Amino acid sequence: MERNTSQRSAIRQAFAREKRPLAPAEVLHAARRDSPKLGIATVYRTLNSLVSEGWLTPVDLPGEPTRYELSGLDHHHHFHCTVCGRVFDVPGCAKAVHDLLPKGYTLERHEIVLYGRCDHCSRKGAKSAPTNACPECGSHRH
């Protein structure tokens, strides 16, 4: 087990404050509030250690760097803001996922990522990056 340094404590505090999945650069920015001299190499080492200890879980989103969130959270999904790039937890689950399965298929697990503008970016009126809308629902790509 790693010793609890002030930098390690600052990284843990960053996750406690932000309450959402964080990329290493976001961890660095948030943890520097408590440890101004913290460097990115220390962030990566600490993230790897906290994952090994089971305190953090990696969150992999398509085309994005790995983010990390607290382990042991209830089942949830993620919302990725297309303006600011932040990722947020979405509690609960869409039970209708099972209805999407073809006959005879068995679902073992699933991950759902919602894309759009977070509340902050929506209030600012920020525009998302252009995407190809789904012809079926008009709001996303499949």
PDB file of C-alpha atoms in Angstrom:
ATOM      1  CA  MET A   1       0.000   0.000   0.000  1.00  0.00           C
ATOM      2  CA  GLU A   2       1.188   3.490  -0.812  1.00  0.00           C
ATOM      3  CA  ARG A   3       1.795   5.974   1.943  1.00  0.00           C
ATOM      4  CA  ASN A   4      -0.701   8.785   2.189  1.00  0.00           C
ATOM      5  CA  THR A   5       1.203  11.853   0.970  1.00  0.00           C
ATOM      6  CA  SER A   6      -0.266  15.334   0.718  1.00  0.00           C
ATOM      7  CA  GLN A   7      -0.312  14.957  -3.082  1.00  0.00           C
ATOM      8  CA  ARG A   8      -2.147  11.646  -2.864  1.00  0.00           C
ATOM      9  CA  SER A   9      -4.593  13.216  -0.427  1.00  0.00           C
ATOM     10  CA  ALA A  10      -5.126  16.154  -2.819  1.00  0.00           C
ATOM     11  CA  ILE A  11      -5.965  13.721  -5.625  1.00  0.00           C
ATOM     12  CA  ARG A  12      -8.477  11.896  -3.429  1.00  0.00           C
ATOM     13  CA  GLN A  13      -9.992  15.251  -2.436  1.00  0.00           C
ATOM     14  CA  ALA A  14     -10.336  16.213  -6.100  1.00  0.00           C
ATOM     15  CA  PHE A  15     -12.562  13.177  -6.713  1.00  0.00           C
ATOM     16  CA  ALA A  16     -14.563  13.863  -3.550  1.00  0.00           C
ATOM     17  CA  ARG A  17     -15.175  17.479  -4.622  1.00  0.00           C
ATOM     18  CA  GLU A  18     -15.896  16.917  -8.306  1.00  0.00           C
ATOM     19  CA  LYS A  19     -18.169  13.859  -7.846  1.00  0.00           C
ATOM     20  CA  ARG A  20     -17.772  12.811 -11.489  1.00  0.00           C
ATOM     21  CA  PRO A  21     -15.373  10.866 -13.709  1.00  0.00           C
ATOM     22  CA  LEU A  22     -12.121  12.775 -14.237  1.00  0.00           C
ATOM     23  CA  ALA A  23      -9.416  12.575 -16.881  1.00  0.00           C
ATOM     24  CA  PRO A  24      -5.813  12.858 -15.633  1.00  0.00           C
ATOM     25  CA  ALA A  25      -5.586  16.509 -16.741  1.00  0.00           C
ATOM     26  CA  GLU A  26      -8.804  17.283 -14.828  1.00  0.00           C
ATOM     27  CA  VAL A  27      -7.407  15.535 -11.759  1.00  0.00           C
ATOM     28  CA  LEU A  28      -4.246  17.630 -12.023  1.00  0.00           C
ATOM     29  CA  HIS A  29      -6.219  20.868 -12.277  1.00  0.00           C
ATOM     30  CA  ALA A  30      -8.600  20.005  -9.416  1.00  0.00           C
ATOM     31  CA  ALA A  31      -5.899  18.597  -7.096  1.00  0.00           C
ATOM     32  CA  ARG A  32      -3.604  21.609  -7.530  1.00  0.00           C
ATOM     33  CA  ARG A  33      -6.121  23.507  -5.422  1.00  0.00           C
ATOM     34  CA  ASP A  34      -4.733  21.571  -2.427  1.00  0.00           C
ATOM     35  CA  SER A  35      -1.252  20.759  -3.773  1.00  0.00           C
ATOM     36  CA  PRO A  36      -0.057  23.546  -6.116  1.00  0.00           C
ATOM     37  CA  LYS A  37       3.227  21.816  -7.047  1.00  0.00           C
ATOM     38  CA  LEU A  38       1.554  18.557  -8.114  1.00  0.00           C
ATOM     39  CA  GLY A  39       2.804  17.235 -11.465  1.00  0.00           C
ATOM     40  CA  ILE A  40       1.130  15.114 -14.133  1.00  0.00           C
ATOM     41  CA  ALA A  41       3.546  12.182 -13.635  1.00  0.00           C
ATOM     42  CA  THR A  42       2.508  11.974  -9.978  1.00  0.00           C
ATOM     43  CA  VAL A  43      -1.137  12.101 -11.028  1.00  0.00           C
ATOM     44  CA  TYR A  44      -0.670   9.133 -13.400  1.00  0.00           C
ATOM     45  CA  ARG A  45       1.260   7.108 -10.800  1.00  0.00           C
ATOM     46  CA  THR A  46      -1.345   7.822  -8.147  1.00  0.00           C
ATOM     47  CA  LEU A  47      -4.277   7.029 -10.444  1.00  0.00           C
ATOM     48  CA  ASN A  48      -2.701   3.665 -11.310  1.00  0.00           C
ATOM     49  CA  SER A  49      -2.108   2.961  -7.631  1.00  0.00           C
ATOM     50  CA  LEU A  50      -5.668   3.931  -6.636  1.00  0.00           C
ATOM     51  CA  VAL A  51      -7.054   1.659  -9.370  1.00  0.00           C
ATOM     52  CA  SER A  52      -4.852  -1.214  -8.128  1.00  0.00           C
ATOM     53  CA  GLU A  53      -6.114  -0.625  -4.592  1.00  0.00           C
ATOM     54  CA  GLY A  54      -9.725  -0.661  -5.802  1.00  0.00           C
ATOM     55  CA  TRP A  55     -10.399   2.937  -4.766  1.00  0.00           C
ATOM     56  CA  LEU A  56     -10.875   4.103  -8.396  1.00  0.00           C
ATOM     57  CA  THR A  57     -12.378   2.457 -11.485  1.00  0.00           C
ATOM     58  CA  PRO A  58     -11.366   3.343 -15.071  1.00  0.00           C
ATOM     59  CA  VAL A  59     -14.105   4.783 -17.288  1.00  0.00           C
ATOM     60  CA  ASP A  60     -13.476   4.220 -20.992  1.00  0.00           C
ATOM     61  CA  LEU A  61     -15.510   6.230 -23.483  1.00  0.00           C
ATOM     62  CA  PRO A  62     -15.137   5.759 -27.247  1.00  0.00           C
ATOM     63  CA  GLY A  63     -12.422   8.004 -28.705  1.00  0.00           C
ATOM     64  CA  GLU A  64     -11.572   9.567 -25.333  1.00  0.00           C
ATOM     65  CA  PRO A  65      -8.703   9.242 -22.852  1.00  0.00           C
ATOM     66  CA  THR A  66      -9.477   7.048 -19.859  1.00  0.00           C
ATOM     67  CA  ARG A  67     -11.219   8.809 -17.033  1.00  0.00           C
ATOM     68  CA  TYR A  68     -11.497   7.570 -13.468  1.00  0.00           C
ATOM     69  CA  GLU A  69     -14.286   7.516 -10.909  1.00  0.00           C
ATOM     70  CA  LEU A  70     -14.766   6.283  -7.367  1.00  0.00           C
ATOM     71  CA  SER A  71     -15.224   2.537  -7.112  1.00  0.00           C
ATOM     72  CA  GLY A  72     -18.312   0.963  -5.617  1.00  0.00           C
ATOM     73  CA  LEU A  73     -20.882   3.287  -7.150  1.00  0.00           C
ATOM     74  CA  ASP A  74     -24.333   1.913  -7.935  1.00  0.00           C
ATOM     75  CA  HIS A  75     -25.002   0.962 -11.558  1.00  0.00           C
ATOM     76  CA  HIS A  76     -25.074   4.104 -13.673  1.00  0.00           C
ATOM     77  CA  HIS A  77     -24.258   5.496 -17.097  1.00  0.00           C
ATOM     78  CA  HIS A  78     -22.430   8.590 -18.319  1.00  0.00           C
ATOM     79  CA  PHE A  79     -23.211  11.905 -19.995  1.00  0.00           C
ATOM     80  CA  HIS A  80     -20.440  13.473 -22.101  1.00  0.00           C
ATOM     81  CA  CYS A  81     -20.773  17.198 -22.775  1.00  0.00           C
ATOM     82  CA  THR A  82     -19.918  17.892 -26.401  1.00  0.00           C
ATOM     83  CA  VAL A  83     -18.978  21.489 -25.604  1.00  0.00           C
ATOM     84  CA  CYS A  84     -16.771  21.443 -22.498  1.00  0.00           C
ATOM     85  CA  GLY A  85     -15.823  17.752 -22.695  1.00  0.00           C
ATOM     86  CA  ARG A  86     -16.672  16.981 -19.069  1.00  0.00           C
ATOM     87  CA  VAL A  87     -18.261  13.628 -18.206  1.00  0.00           C
ATOM     88  CA  PHE A  88     -20.979  13.221 -15.593  1.00  0.00           C
ATOM     89  CA  ASP A  89     -22.620  10.232 -13.929  1.00  0.00           C
ATOM     90  CA  VAL A  90     -26.227   9.499 -14.843  1.00  0.00           C
ATOM     91  CA  PRO A  91     -27.836   7.500 -12.034  1.00  0.00           C
ATOM     92  CA  GLY A  92     -30.049   4.531 -12.712  1.00  0.00           C
ATOM     93  CA  CYS A  93     -30.609   2.520 -15.818  1.00  0.00           C
ATOM     94  CA  ALA A  94     -32.913   2.374 -18.809  1.00  0.00           C
ATOM     95  CA  LYS A  95     -34.657  -0.973 -18.348  1.00  0.00           C
ATOM     96  CA  ALA A  96     -35.794  -0.838 -21.978  1.00  0.00           C
ATOM     97  CA  VAL A  97     -32.270  -1.881 -23.005  1.00  0.00           C
ATOM     98  CA  HIS A  98     -33.462  -5.488 -22.802  1.00  0.00           C
ATOM     99  CA  ASP A  99     -36.199  -4.713 -25.347  1.00  0.00           C
ATOM    100  CA  LEU A 100     -33.514  -3.835 -27.910  1.00  0.00           C
ATOM    101  CA  LEU A 101     -32.079  -7.354 -27.963  1.00  0.00           C
ATOM    102  CA  PRO A 102     -32.829  -9.594 -30.928  1.00  0.00           C
ATOM    103  CA  LYS A 103     -34.808 -12.733 -30.060  1.00  0.00           C
ATOM    104  CA  GLY A 104     -32.627 -15.390 -28.468  1.00  0.00           C
ATOM    105  CA  TYR A 105     -29.852 -13.022 -27.415  1.00  0.00           C
ATOM    106  CA  THR A 106     -28.748 -12.794 -23.786  1.00  0.00           C
ATOM    107  CA  LEU A 107     -27.505  -9.520 -22.360  1.00  0.00           C
ATOM    108  CA  GLU A 108     -24.496  -9.858 -20.067  1.00  0.00           C
ATOM    109  CA  ARG A 109     -23.725  -6.189 -19.433  1.00  0.00           C
ATOM    110  CA  HIS A 110     -24.130  -2.798 -21.072  1.00  0.00           C
ATOM    111  CA  GLU A 111     -22.756   0.714 -21.026  1.00  0.00           C
ATOM    112  CA  ILE A 112     -24.660   3.739 -22.223  1.00  0.00           C
ATOM    113  CA  VAL A 113     -23.082   7.110 -22.956  1.00  0.00           C
ATOM    114  CA  LEU A 114     -25.339  10.093 -23.553  1.00  0.00           C
ATOM    115  CA  TYR A 115     -23.955  13.041 -25.520  1.00  0.00           C
ATOM    116  CA  GLY A 116     -25.131  16.641 -25.428  1.00  0.00           C
ATOM    117  CA  ARG A 117     -24.617  19.909 -23.556  1.00  0.00           C
ATOM    118  CA  CYS A 118     -24.282  19.942 -19.769  1.00  0.00           C
ATOM    119  CA  ASP A 119     -26.390  22.365 -17.745  1.00  0.00           C
ATOM    120  CA  HIS A 120     -23.580  24.938 -17.599  1.00  0.00           C
ATOM    121  CA  CYS A 121     -22.969  24.883 -21.369  1.00  0.00           C
ATOM    122  CA  SER A 122     -26.717  24.863 -22.076  1.00  0.00           C
ATOM    123  CA  ARG A 123     -27.204  28.001 -19.957  1.00  0.00           C
ATOM    124  CA  LYS A 124     -24.335  29.709 -21.791  1.00  0.00           C
ATOM    125  CA  GLY A 125     -25.983  28.857 -25.103  1.00  0.00           C
ATOM    126  CA  ALA A 126     -22.793  27.154 -26.280  1.00  0.00           C
ATOM    127  CA  LYS A 127     -23.051  25.191 -29.496  1.00  0.00           C
ATOM    128  CA  SER A 128     -22.040  21.539 -29.673  1.00  0.00           C
ATOM    129  CA  ALA A 129     -19.695  20.264 -32.315  1.00  0.00           C
ATOM    130  CA  PRO A 130     -21.690  19.345 -35.458  1.00  0.00           C
ATOM    131  CA  THR A 131     -22.737  15.706 -35.679  1.00  0.00           C
ATOM    132  CA  ASN A 132     -24.686  13.559 -38.093  1.00  0.00           C
ATOM    133  CA  ALA A 133     -28.127  13.198 -36.568  1.00  0.00           C
ATOM    134  CA  CYS A 134     -29.799   9.807 -36.494  1.00  0.00           C
ATOM    135  CA  PRO A 135     -32.549   9.649 -39.155  1.00  0.00           C
ATOM    136  CA  GLU A 136     -34.656   7.539 -36.769  1.00  0.00           C
ATOM    137  CA  CYS A 137     -34.683   9.785 -33.706  1.00  0.00           C
ATOM    138  CA  GLY A 138     -33.004  12.962 -34.968  1.00  0.00           C
ATOM    139  CA  SER A 139     -30.823  13.483 -31.927  1.00  0.00           C
ATOM    140  CA  HIS A 140     -27.721  11.312 -32.192  1.00  0.00           C
ATOM    141  CA  ARG A 141     -25.617   8.990 -34.306  1.00  0.00           C
ATOM    142  CA  HIS A 142     -25.789   5.210 -33.996  1.00  0.00           C
TER     143      HIS A 142
END
